[in-house]
PDB file of C-alpha atoms and ligand atoms in Angstrom:
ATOM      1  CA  UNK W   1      85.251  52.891 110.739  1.00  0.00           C
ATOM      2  CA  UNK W   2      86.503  53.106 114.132  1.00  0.00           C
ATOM      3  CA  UNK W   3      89.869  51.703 113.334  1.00  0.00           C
ATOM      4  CA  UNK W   4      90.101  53.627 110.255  1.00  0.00           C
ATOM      5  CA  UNK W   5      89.620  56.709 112.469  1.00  0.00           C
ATOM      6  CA  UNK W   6      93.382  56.912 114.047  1.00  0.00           C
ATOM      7  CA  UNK W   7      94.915  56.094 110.943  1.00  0.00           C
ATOM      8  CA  UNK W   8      92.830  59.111 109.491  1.00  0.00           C
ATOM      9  CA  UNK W   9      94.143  60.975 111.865  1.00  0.00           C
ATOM     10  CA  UNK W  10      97.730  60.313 111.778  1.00  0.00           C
ATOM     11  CA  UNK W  11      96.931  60.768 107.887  1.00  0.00           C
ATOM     12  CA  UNK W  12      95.713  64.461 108.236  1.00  0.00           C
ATOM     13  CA  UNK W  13      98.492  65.600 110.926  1.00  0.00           C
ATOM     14  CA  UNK W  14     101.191  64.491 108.017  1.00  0.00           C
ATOM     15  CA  UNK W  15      99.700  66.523 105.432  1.00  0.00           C
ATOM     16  CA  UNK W  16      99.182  69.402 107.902  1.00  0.00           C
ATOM     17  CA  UNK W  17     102.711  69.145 109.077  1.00  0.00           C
ATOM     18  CA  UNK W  18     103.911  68.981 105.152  1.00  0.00           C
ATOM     19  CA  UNK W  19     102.083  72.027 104.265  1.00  0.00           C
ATOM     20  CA  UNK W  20     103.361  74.096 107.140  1.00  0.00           C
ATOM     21  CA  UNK W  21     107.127  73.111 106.326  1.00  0.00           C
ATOM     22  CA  UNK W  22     106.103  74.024 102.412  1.00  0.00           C
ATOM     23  CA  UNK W  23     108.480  77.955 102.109  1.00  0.00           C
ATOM     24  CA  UNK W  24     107.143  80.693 100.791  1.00  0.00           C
ATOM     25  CA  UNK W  25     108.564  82.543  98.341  1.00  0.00           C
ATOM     26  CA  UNK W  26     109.238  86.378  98.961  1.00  0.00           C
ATOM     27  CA  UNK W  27     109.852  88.609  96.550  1.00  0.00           C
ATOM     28  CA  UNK W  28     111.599  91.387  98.826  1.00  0.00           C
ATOM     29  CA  UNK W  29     115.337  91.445  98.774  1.00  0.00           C
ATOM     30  CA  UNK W  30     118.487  91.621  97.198  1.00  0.00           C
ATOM     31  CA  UNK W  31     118.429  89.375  93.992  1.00  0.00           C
ATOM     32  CA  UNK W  32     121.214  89.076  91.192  1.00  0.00           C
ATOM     33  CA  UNK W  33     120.600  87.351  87.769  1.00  0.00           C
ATOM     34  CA  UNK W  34     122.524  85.213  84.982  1.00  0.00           C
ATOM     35  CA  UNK W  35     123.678  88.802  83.655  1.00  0.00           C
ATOM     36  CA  UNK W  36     124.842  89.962  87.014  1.00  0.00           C
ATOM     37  CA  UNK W  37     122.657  93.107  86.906  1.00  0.00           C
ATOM     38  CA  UNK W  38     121.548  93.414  90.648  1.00  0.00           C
ATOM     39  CA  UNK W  39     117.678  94.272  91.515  1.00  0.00           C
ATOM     40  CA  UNK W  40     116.525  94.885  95.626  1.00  0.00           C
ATOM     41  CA  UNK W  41     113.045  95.441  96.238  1.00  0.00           C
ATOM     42  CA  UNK W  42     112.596  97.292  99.138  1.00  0.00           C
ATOM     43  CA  UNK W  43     108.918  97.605  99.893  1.00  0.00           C
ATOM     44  CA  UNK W  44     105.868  94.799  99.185  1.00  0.00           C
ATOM     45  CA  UNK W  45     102.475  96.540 100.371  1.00  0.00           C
ATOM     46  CA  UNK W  46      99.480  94.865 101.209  1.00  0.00           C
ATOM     47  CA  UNK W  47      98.154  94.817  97.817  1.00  0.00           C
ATOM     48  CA  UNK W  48     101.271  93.117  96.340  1.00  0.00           C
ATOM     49  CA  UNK W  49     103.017  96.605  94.841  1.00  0.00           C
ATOM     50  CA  UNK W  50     106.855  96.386  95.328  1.00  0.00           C
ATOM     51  CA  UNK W  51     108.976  99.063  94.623  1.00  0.00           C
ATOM     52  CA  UNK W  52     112.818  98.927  94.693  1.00  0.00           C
ATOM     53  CA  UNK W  53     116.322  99.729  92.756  1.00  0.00           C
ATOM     54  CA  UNK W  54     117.718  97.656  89.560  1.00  0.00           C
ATOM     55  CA  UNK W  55     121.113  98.466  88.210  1.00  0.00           C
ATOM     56  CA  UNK W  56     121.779  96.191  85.011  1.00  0.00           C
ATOM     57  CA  UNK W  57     125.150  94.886  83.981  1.00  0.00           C
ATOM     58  CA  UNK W  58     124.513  94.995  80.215  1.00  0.00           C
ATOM     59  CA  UNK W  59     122.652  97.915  78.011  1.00  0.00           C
ATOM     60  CA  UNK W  60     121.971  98.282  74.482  1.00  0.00           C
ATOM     61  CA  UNK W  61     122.363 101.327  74.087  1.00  0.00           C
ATOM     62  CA  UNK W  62     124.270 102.850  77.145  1.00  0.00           C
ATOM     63  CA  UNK W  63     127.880 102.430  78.519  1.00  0.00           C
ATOM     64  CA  UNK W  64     127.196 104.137  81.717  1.00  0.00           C
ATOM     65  CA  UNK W  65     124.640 102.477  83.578  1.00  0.00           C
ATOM     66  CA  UNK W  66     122.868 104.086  86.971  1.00  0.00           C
ATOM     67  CA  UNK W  67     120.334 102.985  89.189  1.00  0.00           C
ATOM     68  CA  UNK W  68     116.768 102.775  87.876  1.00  0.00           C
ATOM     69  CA  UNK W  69     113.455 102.259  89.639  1.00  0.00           C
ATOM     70  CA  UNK W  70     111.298  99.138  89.037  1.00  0.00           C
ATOM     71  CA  UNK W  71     107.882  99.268  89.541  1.00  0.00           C
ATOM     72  CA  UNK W  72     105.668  96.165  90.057  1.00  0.00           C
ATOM     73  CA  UNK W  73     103.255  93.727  91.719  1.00  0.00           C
ATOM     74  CA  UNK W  74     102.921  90.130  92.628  1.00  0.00           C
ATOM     75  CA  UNK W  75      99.960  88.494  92.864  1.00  0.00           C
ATOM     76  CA  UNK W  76      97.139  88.616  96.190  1.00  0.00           C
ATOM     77  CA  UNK W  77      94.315  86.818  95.455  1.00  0.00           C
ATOM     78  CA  UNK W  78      92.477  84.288  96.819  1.00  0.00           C
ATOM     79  CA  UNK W  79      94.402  82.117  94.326  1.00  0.00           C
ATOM     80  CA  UNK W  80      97.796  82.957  95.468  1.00  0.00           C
ATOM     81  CA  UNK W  81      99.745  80.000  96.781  1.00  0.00           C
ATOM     82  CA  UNK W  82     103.633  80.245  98.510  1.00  0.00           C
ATOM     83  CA  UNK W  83     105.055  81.087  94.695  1.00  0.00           C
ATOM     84  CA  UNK W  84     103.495  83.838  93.604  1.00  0.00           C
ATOM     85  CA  UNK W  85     103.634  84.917  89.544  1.00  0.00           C
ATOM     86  CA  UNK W  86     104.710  88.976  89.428  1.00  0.00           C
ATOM     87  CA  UNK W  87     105.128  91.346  86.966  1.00  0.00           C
ATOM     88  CA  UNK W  88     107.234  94.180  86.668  1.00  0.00           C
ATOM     89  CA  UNK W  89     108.422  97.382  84.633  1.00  0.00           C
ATOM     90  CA  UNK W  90     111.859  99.219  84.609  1.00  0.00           C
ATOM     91  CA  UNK W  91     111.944 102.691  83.193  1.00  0.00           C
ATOM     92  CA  UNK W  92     115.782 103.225  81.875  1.00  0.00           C
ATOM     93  CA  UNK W  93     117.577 106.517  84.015  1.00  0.00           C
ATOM     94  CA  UNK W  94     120.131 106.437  81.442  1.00  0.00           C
ATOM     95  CA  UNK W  95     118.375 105.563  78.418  1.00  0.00           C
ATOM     96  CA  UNK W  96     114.895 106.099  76.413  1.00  0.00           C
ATOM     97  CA  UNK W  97     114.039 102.196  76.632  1.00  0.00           C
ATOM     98  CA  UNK W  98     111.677 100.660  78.992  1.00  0.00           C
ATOM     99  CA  UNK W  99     111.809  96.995  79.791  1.00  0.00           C
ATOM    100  CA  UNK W 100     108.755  94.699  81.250  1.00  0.00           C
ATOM    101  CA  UNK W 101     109.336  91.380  83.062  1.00  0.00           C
ATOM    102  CA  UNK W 102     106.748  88.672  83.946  1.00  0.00           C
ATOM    103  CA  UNK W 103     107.317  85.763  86.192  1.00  0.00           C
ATOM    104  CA  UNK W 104     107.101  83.748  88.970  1.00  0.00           C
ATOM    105  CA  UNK W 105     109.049  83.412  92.654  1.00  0.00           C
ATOM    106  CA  UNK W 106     109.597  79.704  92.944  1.00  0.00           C
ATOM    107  CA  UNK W 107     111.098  77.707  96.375  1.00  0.00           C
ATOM    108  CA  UNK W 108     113.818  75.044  94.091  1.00  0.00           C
ATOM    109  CA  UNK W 109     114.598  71.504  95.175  1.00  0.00           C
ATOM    110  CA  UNK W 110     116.832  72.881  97.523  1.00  0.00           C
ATOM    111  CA  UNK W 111     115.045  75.003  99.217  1.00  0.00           C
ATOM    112  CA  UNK W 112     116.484  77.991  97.310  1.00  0.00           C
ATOM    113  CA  UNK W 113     114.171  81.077  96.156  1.00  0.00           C
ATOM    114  CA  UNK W 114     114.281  81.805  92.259  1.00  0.00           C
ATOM    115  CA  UNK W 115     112.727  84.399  90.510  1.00  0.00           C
ATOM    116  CA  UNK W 116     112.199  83.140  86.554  1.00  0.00           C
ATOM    117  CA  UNK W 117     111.525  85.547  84.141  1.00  0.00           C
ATOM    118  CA  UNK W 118     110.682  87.037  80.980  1.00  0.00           C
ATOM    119  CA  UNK W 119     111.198  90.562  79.617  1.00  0.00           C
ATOM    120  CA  UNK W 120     110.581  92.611  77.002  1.00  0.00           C
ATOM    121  CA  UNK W 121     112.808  95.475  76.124  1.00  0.00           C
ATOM    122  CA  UNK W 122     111.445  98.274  74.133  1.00  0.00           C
ATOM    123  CA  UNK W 123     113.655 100.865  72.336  1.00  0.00           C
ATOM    124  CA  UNK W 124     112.592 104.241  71.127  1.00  0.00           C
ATOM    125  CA  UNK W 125     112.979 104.292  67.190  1.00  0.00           C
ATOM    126  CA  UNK W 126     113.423 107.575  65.023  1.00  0.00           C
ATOM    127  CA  UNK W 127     109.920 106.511  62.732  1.00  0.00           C
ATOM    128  CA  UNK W 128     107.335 104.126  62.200  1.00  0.00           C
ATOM    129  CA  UNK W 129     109.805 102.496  59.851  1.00  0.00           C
ATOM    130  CA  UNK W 130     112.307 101.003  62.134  1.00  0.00           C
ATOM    131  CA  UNK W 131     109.241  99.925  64.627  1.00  0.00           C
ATOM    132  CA  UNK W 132     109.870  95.980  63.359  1.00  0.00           C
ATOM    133  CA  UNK W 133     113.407  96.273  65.184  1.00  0.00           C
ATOM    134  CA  UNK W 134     112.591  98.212  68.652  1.00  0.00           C
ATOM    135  CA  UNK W 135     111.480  95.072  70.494  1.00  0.00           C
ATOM    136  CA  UNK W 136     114.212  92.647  72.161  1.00  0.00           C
ATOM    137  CA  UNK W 137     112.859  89.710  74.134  1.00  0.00           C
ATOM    138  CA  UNK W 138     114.355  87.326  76.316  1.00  0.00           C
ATOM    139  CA  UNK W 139     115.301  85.893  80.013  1.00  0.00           C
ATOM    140  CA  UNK W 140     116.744  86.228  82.877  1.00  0.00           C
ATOM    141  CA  UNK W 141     116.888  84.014  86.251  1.00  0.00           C
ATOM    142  CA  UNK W 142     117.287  86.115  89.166  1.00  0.00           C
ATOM    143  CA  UNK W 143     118.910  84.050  92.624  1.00  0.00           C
ATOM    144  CA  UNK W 144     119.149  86.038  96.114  1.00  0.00           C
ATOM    145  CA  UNK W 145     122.513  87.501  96.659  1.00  0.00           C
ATOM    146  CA  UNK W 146     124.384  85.613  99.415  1.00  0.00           C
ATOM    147  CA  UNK W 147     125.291  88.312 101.765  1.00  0.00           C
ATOM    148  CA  UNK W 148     121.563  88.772 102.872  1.00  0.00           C
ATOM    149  CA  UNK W 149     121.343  84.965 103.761  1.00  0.00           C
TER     150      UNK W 149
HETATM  151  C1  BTN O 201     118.991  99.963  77.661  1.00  0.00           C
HETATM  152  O1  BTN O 201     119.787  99.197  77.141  1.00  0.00           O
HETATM  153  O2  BTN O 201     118.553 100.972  77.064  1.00  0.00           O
HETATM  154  C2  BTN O 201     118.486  99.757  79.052  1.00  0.00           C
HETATM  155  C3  BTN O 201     119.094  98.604  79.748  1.00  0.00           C
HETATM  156  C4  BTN O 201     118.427  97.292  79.393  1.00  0.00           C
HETATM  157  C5  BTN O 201     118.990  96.138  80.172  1.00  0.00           C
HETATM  158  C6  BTN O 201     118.358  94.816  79.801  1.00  0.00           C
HETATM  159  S1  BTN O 201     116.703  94.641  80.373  1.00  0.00           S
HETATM  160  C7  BTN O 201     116.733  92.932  80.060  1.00  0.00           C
HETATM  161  C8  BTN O 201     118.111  92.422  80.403  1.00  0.00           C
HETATM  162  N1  BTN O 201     118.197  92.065  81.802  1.00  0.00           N
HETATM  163  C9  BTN O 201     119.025  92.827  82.479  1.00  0.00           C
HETATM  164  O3  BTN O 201     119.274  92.695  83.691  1.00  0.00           O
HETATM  165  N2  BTN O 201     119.556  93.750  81.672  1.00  0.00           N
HETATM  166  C10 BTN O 201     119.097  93.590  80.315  1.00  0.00           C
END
């Protein structure tokens, strides 16, 4: 036991060390995704609500495209770790759709912060009728925009 004791020790100051060096993932930023819209989230509070500007590259209904507010929250539990799962709406400025995204803010291999996500994209339909086609799914991988590095 007593020579088990330093190696114990030794043991426990490795793991310490790793878990200090482990980097957290924060959502606030500037962030671009695999479509090239561009999304900055200005403000986290202490309850996880983030607030910011999105301006999409693509639109399904729109040529002009403005600046639109998303409106989310990440995770603050007990049971949050360093890459926390969020979730987030955008409500169109330029259009009568409204788009939800769910994901998580993961630390990559090289040490790089990625936000995966999916989305839902909801379109407002004339009648009850054309409800089957209002609903677009898919995507999108957003990585932090270089200049703020
Ligand atoms: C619209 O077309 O009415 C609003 C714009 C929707 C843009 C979508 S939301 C999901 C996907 N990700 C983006 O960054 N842009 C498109």
């Amino acid at each position: 036991m007593v020579q088990a004791t330093p190696f114990l020790l030794v043991l426990f100051l490795a793991l310490g060390a790793h878990g200090l060096a482990v980097k957290k993932c924060s959502l606030t930023g500037r962030w671009v995704n695999d479509l090239g819209s561009n999304m900055t989230i200005t403000s986290v509070n202490a309850n996880g609500v983030f607030a910011g500007s999105y301006y999409t590259a693509v639109s399904a209904h729109s040529t002009a495209t403005n600046e639109s507010p998303p409106q989310g929250s990440h995770q603050k539990g007990p049971n949050q770790k360093n890459q926390p799962t969020f979730g987030f709406t955008v409500n169109w400025s330029f259009s009568d759709s409204i788009t939800v995204f769910t994901g998580q803010c993961f630390v990559d291999d090289d040490g790089k912060e990625v936000l995966k996500t999916m989305w839902l994209l909801r379109s407002r339909v004339e009648n009850i009728k054309n409800d089957w086609k209002a609903t677009r799914v898919g995507t999108n991988v957003f990585t932090r925009l270089q200049s703020q590095e």
